Amino acid sequence: MVEAFAVASGKGGTGKTTSTLALGMALAEDYDVTVIDADTGMANLLFHAGLDDADVTLHDLLVDERDAAVSDAVYERFGMSVVPCGTSLAAFEAADPGRLRDVVAELAADADVLLLDSPAALGSKSAVLPVVLADRIVVVLQPTVPSLSDGLKVQEYAHSYGTDTAGVVFNRVRPDENVDKIAEQAGRYFGGQTLASVPESDAVRAARREGKPLLAHAPEDPAADAFREAAARLDVRD
Ligand code: ADP
Ligand code: MG
């Protein structure tokens, strides 16, 4: 049975898109993984996955008069099925976010794991739906109290819709930062689990510039190791 994860956070720029692709590649070693850019307003997964030229994207699947089949927006990349979203504001405005539910259901038929790269913040239907549709959320945070506070709100929202917490990925951790204390606080509040502490890494930035997920660009980088550890800790249900 498929398990759907929303990769979420309170604020933008915490590393959700980076994490979605890294976790996806790590899980693709054992599972059929489909990654969906469900950040339909500020989509940028396409840039991280070398899909800037994708012809058909998620936006084309969310319009009322749909010409495209779901499979038209699925690209086989890096051992995963990737559904990018376009970057046009007009296409975002023309999209009906409520249609995401049916698209996700159709994609679920061919996957063991769905990863939904989610928008930051709450508020609009398009922002919250990925969290609502997922079985569990992965919360990507900086190891700071404000970031933790933001993440807690996302979790509270998720739980109110019956979505559980898989755990927290602390990202962009600097060598002088000790995440133990904040991880202990997160453990108390986030279903007990720190999935990984991912270091700040030049390889992550370089990967994005190359249009490749970190695990394709620099599989030996310590940040890649941390993401593989996080993927293993997800304990995906069989
Ligand atoms: P989000 O999807 O949450 O907005 P991104 O994954 O797009 O965040 O990351 C935001 C920026 O931070 C990107 O430029 C990315 O390359 C950079 N970044 C993310 N994680 C790391 C990291 N561990 N080390 C260095 N740069 C990172
Ligand atoms: Mg993003």
PDB file of C-alpha atoms and ligand atoms in Angstrom:
ATOM      1  CA  MET A   1       0.000   0.000   0.000  1.00  0.00           C
ATOM      2  CA  VAL A   2       1.245   3.458  -0.853  1.00  0.00           C
ATOM      3  CA  GLU A   3       2.373   5.823   1.893  1.00  0.00           C
ATOM      4  CA  ALA A   4       2.260   9.569   1.207  1.00  0.00           C
ATOM      5  CA  PHE A   5       4.567  12.021   2.946  1.00  0.00           C
ATOM      6  CA  ALA A   6       4.273  15.815   2.824  1.00  0.00           C
ATOM      7  CA  VAL A   7       7.624  17.534   3.246  1.00  0.00           C
ATOM      8  CA  ALA A   8       6.585  20.657   5.089  1.00  0.00           C
ATOM      9  CA  SER A   9       7.791  23.599   7.148  1.00  0.00           C
ATOM     10  CA  GLY A  10       6.559  26.839   8.601  1.00  0.00           C
ATOM     11  CA  LYS A  11       8.682  29.121   6.457  1.00  0.00           C
ATOM     12  CA  GLY A  12      10.206  29.045   2.999  1.00  0.00           C
ATOM     13  CA  GLY A  13      13.842  28.294   2.364  1.00  0.00           C
ATOM     14  CA  THR A  14      14.292  25.684   5.093  1.00  0.00           C
ATOM     15  CA  GLY A  15      15.207  23.030   2.529  1.00  0.00           C
ATOM     16  CA  LYS A  16      11.936  21.266   1.720  1.00  0.00           C
ATOM     17  CA  THR A  17      12.616  20.859  -1.985  1.00  0.00           C
ATOM     18  CA  THR A  18      16.196  19.750  -1.363  1.00  0.00           C
ATOM     19  CA  SER A  19      14.931  17.262   1.241  1.00  0.00           C
ATOM     20  CA  THR A  20      12.100  15.955  -0.939  1.00  0.00           C
ATOM     21  CA  LEU A  21      14.482  14.972  -3.731  1.00  0.00           C
ATOM     22  CA  ALA A  22      17.148  13.637  -1.377  1.00  0.00           C
ATOM     23  CA  LEU A  23      14.682  11.491   0.568  1.00  0.00           C
ATOM     24  CA  GLY A  24      13.111  10.411  -2.704  1.00  0.00           C
ATOM     25  CA  MET A  25      16.396   9.200  -4.141  1.00  0.00           C
ATOM     26  CA  ALA A  26      17.317   7.406  -0.925  1.00  0.00           C
ATOM     27  CA  LEU A  27      13.932   5.665  -0.749  1.00  0.00           C
ATOM     28  CA  ALA A  28      14.078   4.794  -4.454  1.00  0.00           C
ATOM     29  CA  GLU A  29      16.758   2.218  -3.568  1.00  0.00           C
ATOM     30  CA  ASP A  30      13.973   0.071  -2.090  1.00  0.00           C
ATOM     31  CA  TYR A  31      10.661   1.476  -3.260  1.00  0.00           C
ATOM     32  CA  ASP A  32       8.853   2.852  -6.291  1.00  0.00           C
ATOM     33  CA  VAL A  33       8.941   6.542  -5.446  1.00  0.00           C
ATOM     34  CA  THR A  34       6.928   9.364  -6.983  1.00  0.00           C
ATOM     35  CA  VAL A  35       7.887  12.918  -6.117  1.00  0.00           C
ATOM     36  CA  ILE A  36       5.325  15.672  -6.696  1.00  0.00           C
ATOM     37  CA  ASP A  37       5.972  19.396  -6.616  1.00  0.00           C
ATOM     38  CA  ALA A  38       2.829  20.366  -4.720  1.00  0.00           C
ATOM     39  CA  ASP A  39       4.183  23.866  -4.042  1.00  0.00           C
ATOM     40  CA  THR A  40       2.040  25.091  -6.940  1.00  0.00           C
ATOM     41  CA  GLY A  41       2.454  28.806  -6.191  1.00  0.00           C
ATOM     42  CA  MET A  42       6.235  28.885  -5.711  1.00  0.00           C
ATOM     43  CA  ALA A  43       7.197  25.761  -7.603  1.00  0.00           C
ATOM     44  CA  ASN A  44      10.919  25.256  -7.982  1.00  0.00           C
ATOM     45  CA  LEU A  45      11.519  21.533  -7.790  1.00  0.00           C
ATOM     46  CA  LEU A  46      11.897  21.568 -11.572  1.00  0.00           C
ATOM     47  CA  PHE A  47      15.131  23.582 -11.177  1.00  0.00           C
ATOM     48  CA  HIS A  48      16.484  21.084  -8.641  1.00  0.00           C
ATOM     49  CA  ALA A  49      15.710  18.117 -10.901  1.00  0.00           C
ATOM     50  CA  GLY A  50      16.836  19.366 -14.322  1.00  0.00           C
ATOM     51  CA  LEU A  51      13.254  19.656 -15.525  1.00  0.00           C
ATOM     52  CA  ASP A  52      13.215  23.370 -16.420  1.00  0.00           C
ATOM     53  CA  ASP A  53      12.009  22.455 -19.922  1.00  0.00           C
ATOM     54  CA  ALA A  54       9.211  20.130 -18.847  1.00  0.00           C
ATOM     55  CA  ASP A  55       6.385  20.514 -21.304  1.00  0.00           C
ATOM     56  CA  VAL A  56       3.496  19.255 -19.215  1.00  0.00           C
ATOM     57  CA  THR A  57       3.466  19.913 -15.472  1.00  0.00           C
ATOM     58  CA  LEU A  58       1.168  19.563 -12.479  1.00  0.00           C
ATOM     59  CA  HIS A  59      -0.442  22.897 -13.386  1.00  0.00           C
ATOM     60  CA  ASP A  60      -1.792  21.296 -16.567  1.00  0.00           C
ATOM     61  CA  LEU A  61      -3.455  18.596 -14.459  1.00  0.00           C
ATOM     62  CA  LEU A  62      -5.255  21.038 -12.164  1.00  0.00           C
ATOM     63  CA  VAL A  63      -7.260  22.995 -14.746  1.00  0.00           C
ATOM     64  CA  ASP A  64     -10.965  22.540 -15.353  1.00  0.00           C
ATOM     65  CA  GLU A  65     -10.763  21.640 -19.040  1.00  0.00           C
ATOM     66  CA  ARG A  66      -7.908  19.192 -18.906  1.00  0.00           C
ATOM     67  CA  ASP A  67      -6.165  18.000 -22.075  1.00  0.00           C
ATOM     68  CA  ALA A  68      -3.216  16.275 -20.425  1.00  0.00           C
ATOM     69  CA  ALA A  69      -3.220  12.802 -18.898  1.00  0.00           C
ATOM     70  CA  VAL A  70      -1.598  12.441 -15.482  1.00  0.00           C
ATOM     71  CA  SER A  71       1.110  10.291 -17.069  1.00  0.00           C
ATOM     72  CA  ASP A  72       2.043  13.195 -19.383  1.00  0.00           C
ATOM     73  CA  ALA A  73       3.360  15.100 -16.356  1.00  0.00           C
ATOM     74  CA  VAL A  74       5.421  12.205 -14.992  1.00  0.00           C
ATOM     75  CA  TYR A  75       9.152  12.239 -15.824  1.00  0.00           C
ATOM     76  CA  GLU A  76      11.465   9.349 -14.977  1.00  0.00           C
ATOM     77  CA  ARG A  77      14.520  10.952 -13.410  1.00  0.00           C
ATOM     78  CA  PHE A  78      17.194   9.766 -10.967  1.00  0.00           C
ATOM     79  CA  GLY A  79      15.395   6.465 -10.369  1.00  0.00           C
ATOM     80  CA  MET A  80      12.164   8.208  -9.393  1.00  0.00           C
ATOM     81  CA  SER A  81       8.963   9.337 -11.075  1.00  0.00           C
ATOM     82  CA  VAL A  82       8.971  13.125 -10.840  1.00  0.00           C
ATOM     83  CA  VAL A  83       5.943  15.385 -11.336  1.00  0.00           C
ATOM     84  CA  PRO A  84       7.219  18.951 -11.609  1.00  0.00           C
ATOM     85  CA  CYS A  85       5.067  22.055 -11.416  1.00  0.00           C
ATOM     86  CA  GLY A  86       5.395  25.084 -13.663  1.00  0.00           C
ATOM     87  CA  THR A  87       6.414  28.565 -12.599  1.00  0.00           C
ATOM     88  CA  SER A  88       3.837  30.722 -14.382  1.00  0.00           C
ATOM     89  CA  LEU A  89       1.678  32.903 -12.156  1.00  0.00           C
ATOM     90  CA  ALA A  90      -1.159  32.759 -14.689  1.00  0.00           C
ATOM     91  CA  ALA A  91      -1.058  28.938 -14.624  1.00  0.00           C
ATOM     92  CA  PHE A  92      -1.118  28.964 -10.828  1.00  0.00           C
ATOM     93  CA  GLU A  93      -4.134  31.248 -10.872  1.00  0.00           C
ATOM     94  CA  ALA A  94      -5.895  29.058 -13.436  1.00  0.00           C
ATOM     95  CA  ALA A  95      -5.295  25.927 -11.366  1.00  0.00           C
ATOM     96  CA  ASP A  96      -7.935  24.529  -9.051  1.00  0.00           C
ATOM     97  CA  PRO A  97      -6.005  23.247  -6.017  1.00  0.00           C
ATOM     98  CA  GLY A  98      -8.868  20.934  -5.082  1.00  0.00           C
ATOM     99  CA  ARG A  99      -8.025  18.787  -8.113  1.00  0.00           C
ATOM    100  CA  LEU A 100      -4.770  17.777  -6.473  1.00  0.00           C
ATOM    101  CA  ARG A 101      -6.665  15.125  -4.506  1.00  0.00           C
ATOM    102  CA  ASP A 102      -7.621  13.176  -7.656  1.00  0.00           C
ATOM    103  CA  VAL A 103      -4.182  13.596  -9.221  1.00  0.00           C
ATOM    104  CA  VAL A 104      -2.509  12.258  -6.076  1.00  0.00           C
ATOM    105  CA  ALA A 105      -4.939   9.340  -5.966  1.00  0.00           C
ATOM    106  CA  GLU A 106      -4.080   8.442  -9.554  1.00  0.00           C
ATOM    107  CA  LEU A 107      -0.329   8.700  -8.931  1.00  0.00           C
ATOM    108  CA  ALA A 108      -0.691   6.585  -5.795  1.00  0.00           C
ATOM    109  CA  ALA A 109      -1.809   3.636  -7.901  1.00  0.00           C
ATOM    110  CA  ASP A 110       1.712   3.230  -9.340  1.00  0.00           C
ATOM    111  CA  ALA A 111       3.881   4.014  -6.321  1.00  0.00           C
ATOM    112  CA  ASP A 112       4.961   2.642  -2.953  1.00  0.00           C
ATOM    113  CA  VAL A 113       5.927   6.079  -1.668  1.00  0.00           C
ATOM    114  CA  LEU A 114       4.633   9.517  -2.607  1.00  0.00           C
ATOM    115  CA  LEU A 115       6.584  12.568  -1.534  1.00  0.00           C
ATOM    116  CA  LEU A 116       4.749  15.883  -1.744  1.00  0.00           C
ATOM    117  CA  ASP A 117       7.042  18.894  -1.768  1.00  0.00           C
ATOM    118  CA  SER A 118       4.797  21.305   0.106  1.00  0.00           C
ATOM    119  CA  PRO A 119       4.375  25.069   0.276  1.00  0.00           C
ATOM    120  CA  ALA A 120       5.530  27.019   3.292  1.00  0.00           C
ATOM    121  CA  ALA A 121       2.978  28.432   5.696  1.00  0.00           C
ATOM    122  CA  LEU A 122      -0.721  27.848   5.987  1.00  0.00           C
ATOM    123  CA  GLY A 123      -3.665  29.895   4.899  1.00  0.00           C
ATOM    124  CA  SER A 124      -4.866  29.019   1.420  1.00  0.00           C
ATOM    125  CA  LYS A 125      -6.279  25.763   0.108  1.00  0.00           C
ATOM    126  CA  SER A 126      -3.281  25.213  -2.156  1.00  0.00           C
ATOM    127  CA  ALA A 127      -0.954  25.690   0.820  1.00  0.00           C
ATOM    128  CA  VAL A 128      -2.581  23.211   3.152  1.00  0.00           C
ATOM    129  CA  LEU A 129      -3.871  20.492   0.852  1.00  0.00           C
ATOM    130  CA  PRO A 130      -0.598  18.547   0.527  1.00  0.00           C
ATOM    131  CA  VAL A 131      -0.433  18.232   4.310  1.00  0.00           C
ATOM    132  CA  VAL A 132      -4.087  17.177   4.436  1.00  0.00           C
ATOM    133  CA  LEU A 133      -3.631  14.565   1.700  1.00  0.00           C
ATOM    134  CA  ALA A 134      -0.519  12.977   3.227  1.00  0.00           C
ATOM    135  CA  ASP A 135      -0.378  10.102   5.690  1.00  0.00           C
ATOM    136  CA  ARG A 136       2.571  11.657   7.511  1.00  0.00           C
ATOM    137  CA  ILE A 137       4.557  14.881   7.447  1.00  0.00           C
ATOM    138  CA  VAL A 138       8.304  15.327   7.457  1.00  0.00           C
ATOM    139  CA  VAL A 139       9.000  18.720   9.013  1.00  0.00           C
ATOM    140  CA  VAL A 140      12.135  20.455   7.729  1.00  0.00           C
ATOM    141  CA  LEU A 141      13.475  22.982  10.192  1.00  0.00           C
ATOM    142  CA  GLN A 142      16.467  25.041  11.017  1.00  0.00           C
ATOM    143  CA  PRO A 143      17.722  24.101  14.474  1.00  0.00           C
ATOM    144  CA  THR A 144      16.325  27.213  16.161  1.00  0.00           C
ATOM    145  CA  VAL A 145      13.449  27.885  18.530  1.00  0.00           C
ATOM    146  CA  PRO A 146      11.555  30.148  16.067  1.00  0.00           C
ATOM    147  CA  SER A 147      11.778  27.487  13.363  1.00  0.00           C
ATOM    148  CA  LEU A 148      10.577  24.859  15.828  1.00  0.00           C
ATOM    149  CA  SER A 149       7.665  27.078  16.770  1.00  0.00           C
ATOM    150  CA  ASP A 150       6.684  27.438  13.081  1.00  0.00           C
ATOM    151  CA  GLY A 151       6.938  23.706  12.584  1.00  0.00           C
ATOM    152  CA  LEU A 152       4.715  23.035  15.560  1.00  0.00           C
ATOM    153  CA  LYS A 153       1.927  25.027  13.967  1.00  0.00           C
ATOM    154  CA  VAL A 154       2.206  22.988  10.779  1.00  0.00           C
ATOM    155  CA  GLN A 155       2.101  19.820  12.856  1.00  0.00           C
ATOM    156  CA  GLU A 156      -0.949  21.001  14.795  1.00  0.00           C
ATOM    157  CA  TYR A 157      -2.690  21.665  11.521  1.00  0.00           C
ATOM    158  CA  ALA A 158      -1.684  18.280  10.110  1.00  0.00           C
ATOM    159  CA  HIS A 159      -2.888  16.450  13.196  1.00  0.00           C
ATOM    160  CA  SER A 160      -6.243  18.195  13.011  1.00  0.00           C
ATOM    161  CA  TYR A 161      -6.677  16.469   9.638  1.00  0.00           C
ATOM    162  CA  GLY A 162      -5.486  13.086  10.850  1.00  0.00           C
ATOM    163  CA  THR A 163      -2.004  13.380   9.287  1.00  0.00           C
ATOM    164  CA  ASP A 164       0.673  12.000  11.611  1.00  0.00           C
ATOM    165  CA  THR A 165       4.228  13.222  12.103  1.00  0.00           C
ATOM    166  CA  ALA A 166       7.092  11.160  10.716  1.00  0.00           C
ATOM    167  CA  GLY A 167       9.676  13.392  12.360  1.00  0.00           C
ATOM    168  CA  VAL A 168      11.944  16.365  11.905  1.00  0.00           C
ATOM    169  CA  VAL A 169      14.865  16.955   9.586  1.00  0.00           C
ATOM    170  CA  PHE A 170      17.141  19.637  10.977  1.00  0.00           C
ATOM    171  CA  ASN A 171      18.761  21.234   7.964  1.00  0.00           C
ATOM    172  CA  ARG A 172      21.636  23.610   7.358  1.00  0.00           C
ATOM    173  CA  VAL A 173      23.249  22.766  10.655  1.00  0.00           C
ATOM    174  CA  ARG A 174      26.555  24.561  11.088  1.00  0.00           C
ATOM    175  CA  PRO A 175      29.581  22.876  12.667  1.00  0.00           C
ATOM    176  CA  ASP A 176      29.447  25.130  15.725  1.00  0.00           C
ATOM    177  CA  GLU A 177      25.787  24.369  16.365  1.00  0.00           C
ATOM    178  CA  ASN A 178      24.849  21.761  18.907  1.00  0.00           C
ATOM    179  CA  VAL A 179      21.459  20.415  17.919  1.00  0.00           C
ATOM    180  CA  ASP A 180      21.084  18.134  20.949  1.00  0.00           C
ATOM    181  CA  LYS A 181      19.090  20.586  23.029  1.00  0.00           C
ATOM    182  CA  ILE A 182      16.791  21.621  20.234  1.00  0.00           C
ATOM    183  CA  ALA A 183      16.481  17.989  19.125  1.00  0.00           C
ATOM    184  CA  GLU A 184      15.447  17.086  22.642  1.00  0.00           C
ATOM    185  CA  GLN A 185      12.759  19.787  22.535  1.00  0.00           C
ATOM    186  CA  ALA A 186      11.700  18.620  19.093  1.00  0.00           C
ATOM    187  CA  GLY A 187      11.544  15.069  20.380  1.00  0.00           C
ATOM    188  CA  ARG A 188       9.150  16.156  23.063  1.00  0.00           C
ATOM    189  CA  TYR A 189       6.891  17.950  20.586  1.00  0.00           C
ATOM    190  CA  PHE A 190       7.328  16.133  17.276  1.00  0.00           C
ATOM    191  CA  GLY A 191       6.315  12.564  17.793  1.00  0.00           C
ATOM    192  CA  GLY A 192       9.655  11.733  19.354  1.00  0.00           C
ATOM    193  CA  GLN A 193      11.748  11.553  16.250  1.00  0.00           C
ATOM    194  CA  THR A 194      14.647  13.547  14.860  1.00  0.00           C
ATOM    195  CA  LEU A 195      15.161  11.955  11.467  1.00  0.00           C
ATOM    196  CA  ALA A 196      18.505  13.594  10.762  1.00  0.00           C
ATOM    197  CA  SER A 197      20.709  16.572  11.294  1.00  0.00           C
ATOM    198  CA  VAL A 198      21.830  17.711   7.848  1.00  0.00           C
ATOM    199  CA  PRO A 199      24.926  19.903   7.737  1.00  0.00           C
ATOM    200  CA  GLU A 200      25.238  23.149   5.835  1.00  0.00           C
ATOM    201  CA  SER A 201      26.976  22.001   2.673  1.00  0.00           C
ATOM    202  CA  ASP A 202      28.426  23.602  -0.445  1.00  0.00           C
ATOM    203  CA  ALA A 203      27.473  20.431  -2.327  1.00  0.00           C
ATOM    204  CA  VAL A 204      23.772  21.168  -1.772  1.00  0.00           C
ATOM    205  CA  ARG A 205      24.089  24.548  -3.439  1.00  0.00           C
ATOM    206  CA  ALA A 206      26.233  23.131  -6.242  1.00  0.00           C
ATOM    207  CA  ALA A 207      23.701  20.345  -6.856  1.00  0.00           C
ATOM    208  CA  ARG A 208      20.925  22.886  -7.321  1.00  0.00           C
ATOM    209  CA  ARG A 209      23.058  24.848  -9.779  1.00  0.00           C
ATOM    210  CA  GLU A 210      23.634  21.615 -11.716  1.00  0.00           C
ATOM    211  CA  GLY A 211      19.909  20.821 -11.702  1.00  0.00           C
ATOM    212  CA  LYS A 212      20.526  17.541  -9.895  1.00  0.00           C
ATOM    213  CA  PRO A 213      19.375  16.190  -6.541  1.00  0.00           C
ATOM    214  CA  LEU A 214      22.140  16.129  -3.933  1.00  0.00           C
ATOM    215  CA  LEU A 215      22.313  12.326  -3.958  1.00  0.00           C
ATOM    216  CA  ALA A 216      22.978  12.359  -7.702  1.00  0.00           C
ATOM    217  CA  HIS A 217      25.484  15.223  -7.612  1.00  0.00           C
ATOM    218  CA  ALA A 218      27.455  14.311  -4.491  1.00  0.00           C
ATOM    219  CA  PRO A 219      26.390  10.934  -3.071  1.00  0.00           C
ATOM    220  CA  GLU A 220      29.399  10.855  -0.730  1.00  0.00           C
ATOM    221  CA  ASP A 221      28.741  14.245   0.837  1.00  0.00           C
ATOM    222  CA  PRO A 222      27.964  14.184   4.587  1.00  0.00           C
ATOM    223  CA  ALA A 223      24.636  15.909   3.850  1.00  0.00           C
ATOM    224  CA  ALA A 224      23.736  13.018   1.522  1.00  0.00           C
ATOM    225  CA  ASP A 225      24.593  10.543   4.303  1.00  0.00           C
ATOM    226  CA  ALA A 226      22.303  12.444   6.653  1.00  0.00           C
ATOM    227  CA  PHE A 227      19.414  12.328   4.195  1.00  0.00           C
ATOM    228  CA  ARG A 228      19.907   8.570   3.690  1.00  0.00           C
ATOM    229  CA  GLU A 229      19.782   8.170   7.461  1.00  0.00           C
ATOM    230  CA  ALA A 230      16.540  10.191   7.570  1.00  0.00           C
ATOM    231  CA  ALA A 231      15.021   8.023   4.832  1.00  0.00           C
ATOM    232  CA  ALA A 232      15.866   4.842   6.743  1.00  0.00           C
ATOM    233  CA  ARG A 233      14.304   6.249   9.904  1.00  0.00           C
ATOM    234  CA  LEU A 234      11.046   6.975   8.102  1.00  0.00           C
ATOM    235  CA  ASP A 235      10.293   3.292   8.436  1.00  0.00           C
ATOM    236  CA  VAL A 236       8.018   3.285   5.400  1.00  0.00           C
ATOM    237  CA  ARG A 237       5.176   0.843   5.852  1.00  0.00           C
ATOM    238  CA  ASP A 238       5.142  -2.173   3.546  1.00  0.00           C
TER     239      ASP A 238
HETATM  240  P1  ADP B   1      12.491  25.302   0.397  1.00  0.00           P
HETATM  241  O1  ADP B   1      11.973  24.305  -0.587  1.00  0.00           O
HETATM  242  O2  ADP B   1      12.130  24.955   1.804  1.00  0.00           O
HETATM  243  O3  ADP B   1      12.112  26.706   0.056  1.00  0.00           O
HETATM  244  P2  ADP B   1      15.100  24.726  -0.772  1.00  0.00           P
HETATM  245  O4  ADP B   1      15.265  23.249  -0.688  1.00  0.00           O
HETATM  246  O5  ADP B   1      14.725  25.319  -2.094  1.00  0.00           O
HETATM  247  O6  ADP B   1      14.081  25.234   0.367  1.00  0.00           O
HETATM  248  O7  ADP B   1      16.438  25.384  -0.227  1.00  0.00           O
HETATM  249  C1  ADP B   1      16.575  26.796  -0.178  1.00  0.00           C
HETATM  250  C2  ADP B   1      18.009  27.160  -0.517  1.00  0.00           C
HETATM  251  O8  ADP B   1      18.863  26.692   0.511  1.00  0.00           O
HETATM  252  C3  ADP B   1      18.502  26.527  -1.809  1.00  0.00           C
HETATM  253  O9  ADP B   1      19.290  27.450  -2.497  1.00  0.00           O
HETATM  254  C4  ADP B   1      19.334  25.352  -1.351  1.00  0.00           C
HETATM  255  O10 ADP B   1      20.367  25.028  -2.249  1.00  0.00           O
HETATM  256  C5  ADP B   1      19.874  25.846  -0.019  1.00  0.00           C
HETATM  257  N1  ADP B   1      20.073  24.746   0.932  1.00  0.00           N
HETATM  258  C6  ADP B   1      19.151  23.869   1.391  1.00  0.00           C
HETATM  259  N2  ADP B   1      19.695  22.983   2.242  1.00  0.00           N
HETATM  260  C7  ADP B   1      21.025  23.298   2.321  1.00  0.00           C
HETATM  261  C8  ADP B   1      22.155  22.747   3.030  1.00  0.00           C
HETATM  262  N3  ADP B   1      22.039  21.695   3.852  1.00  0.00           N
HETATM  263  N4  ADP B   1      23.361  23.339   2.839  1.00  0.00           N
HETATM  264  C9  ADP B   1      23.496  24.411   2.025  1.00  0.00           C
HETATM  265  N5  ADP B   1      22.493  24.970   1.336  1.00  0.00           N
HETATM  266  C10 ADP B   1      21.259  24.432   1.477  1.00  0.00           C
HETATM  267 MG    MG B   2      10.678  24.584  -2.213  1.00  0.00          MG
END
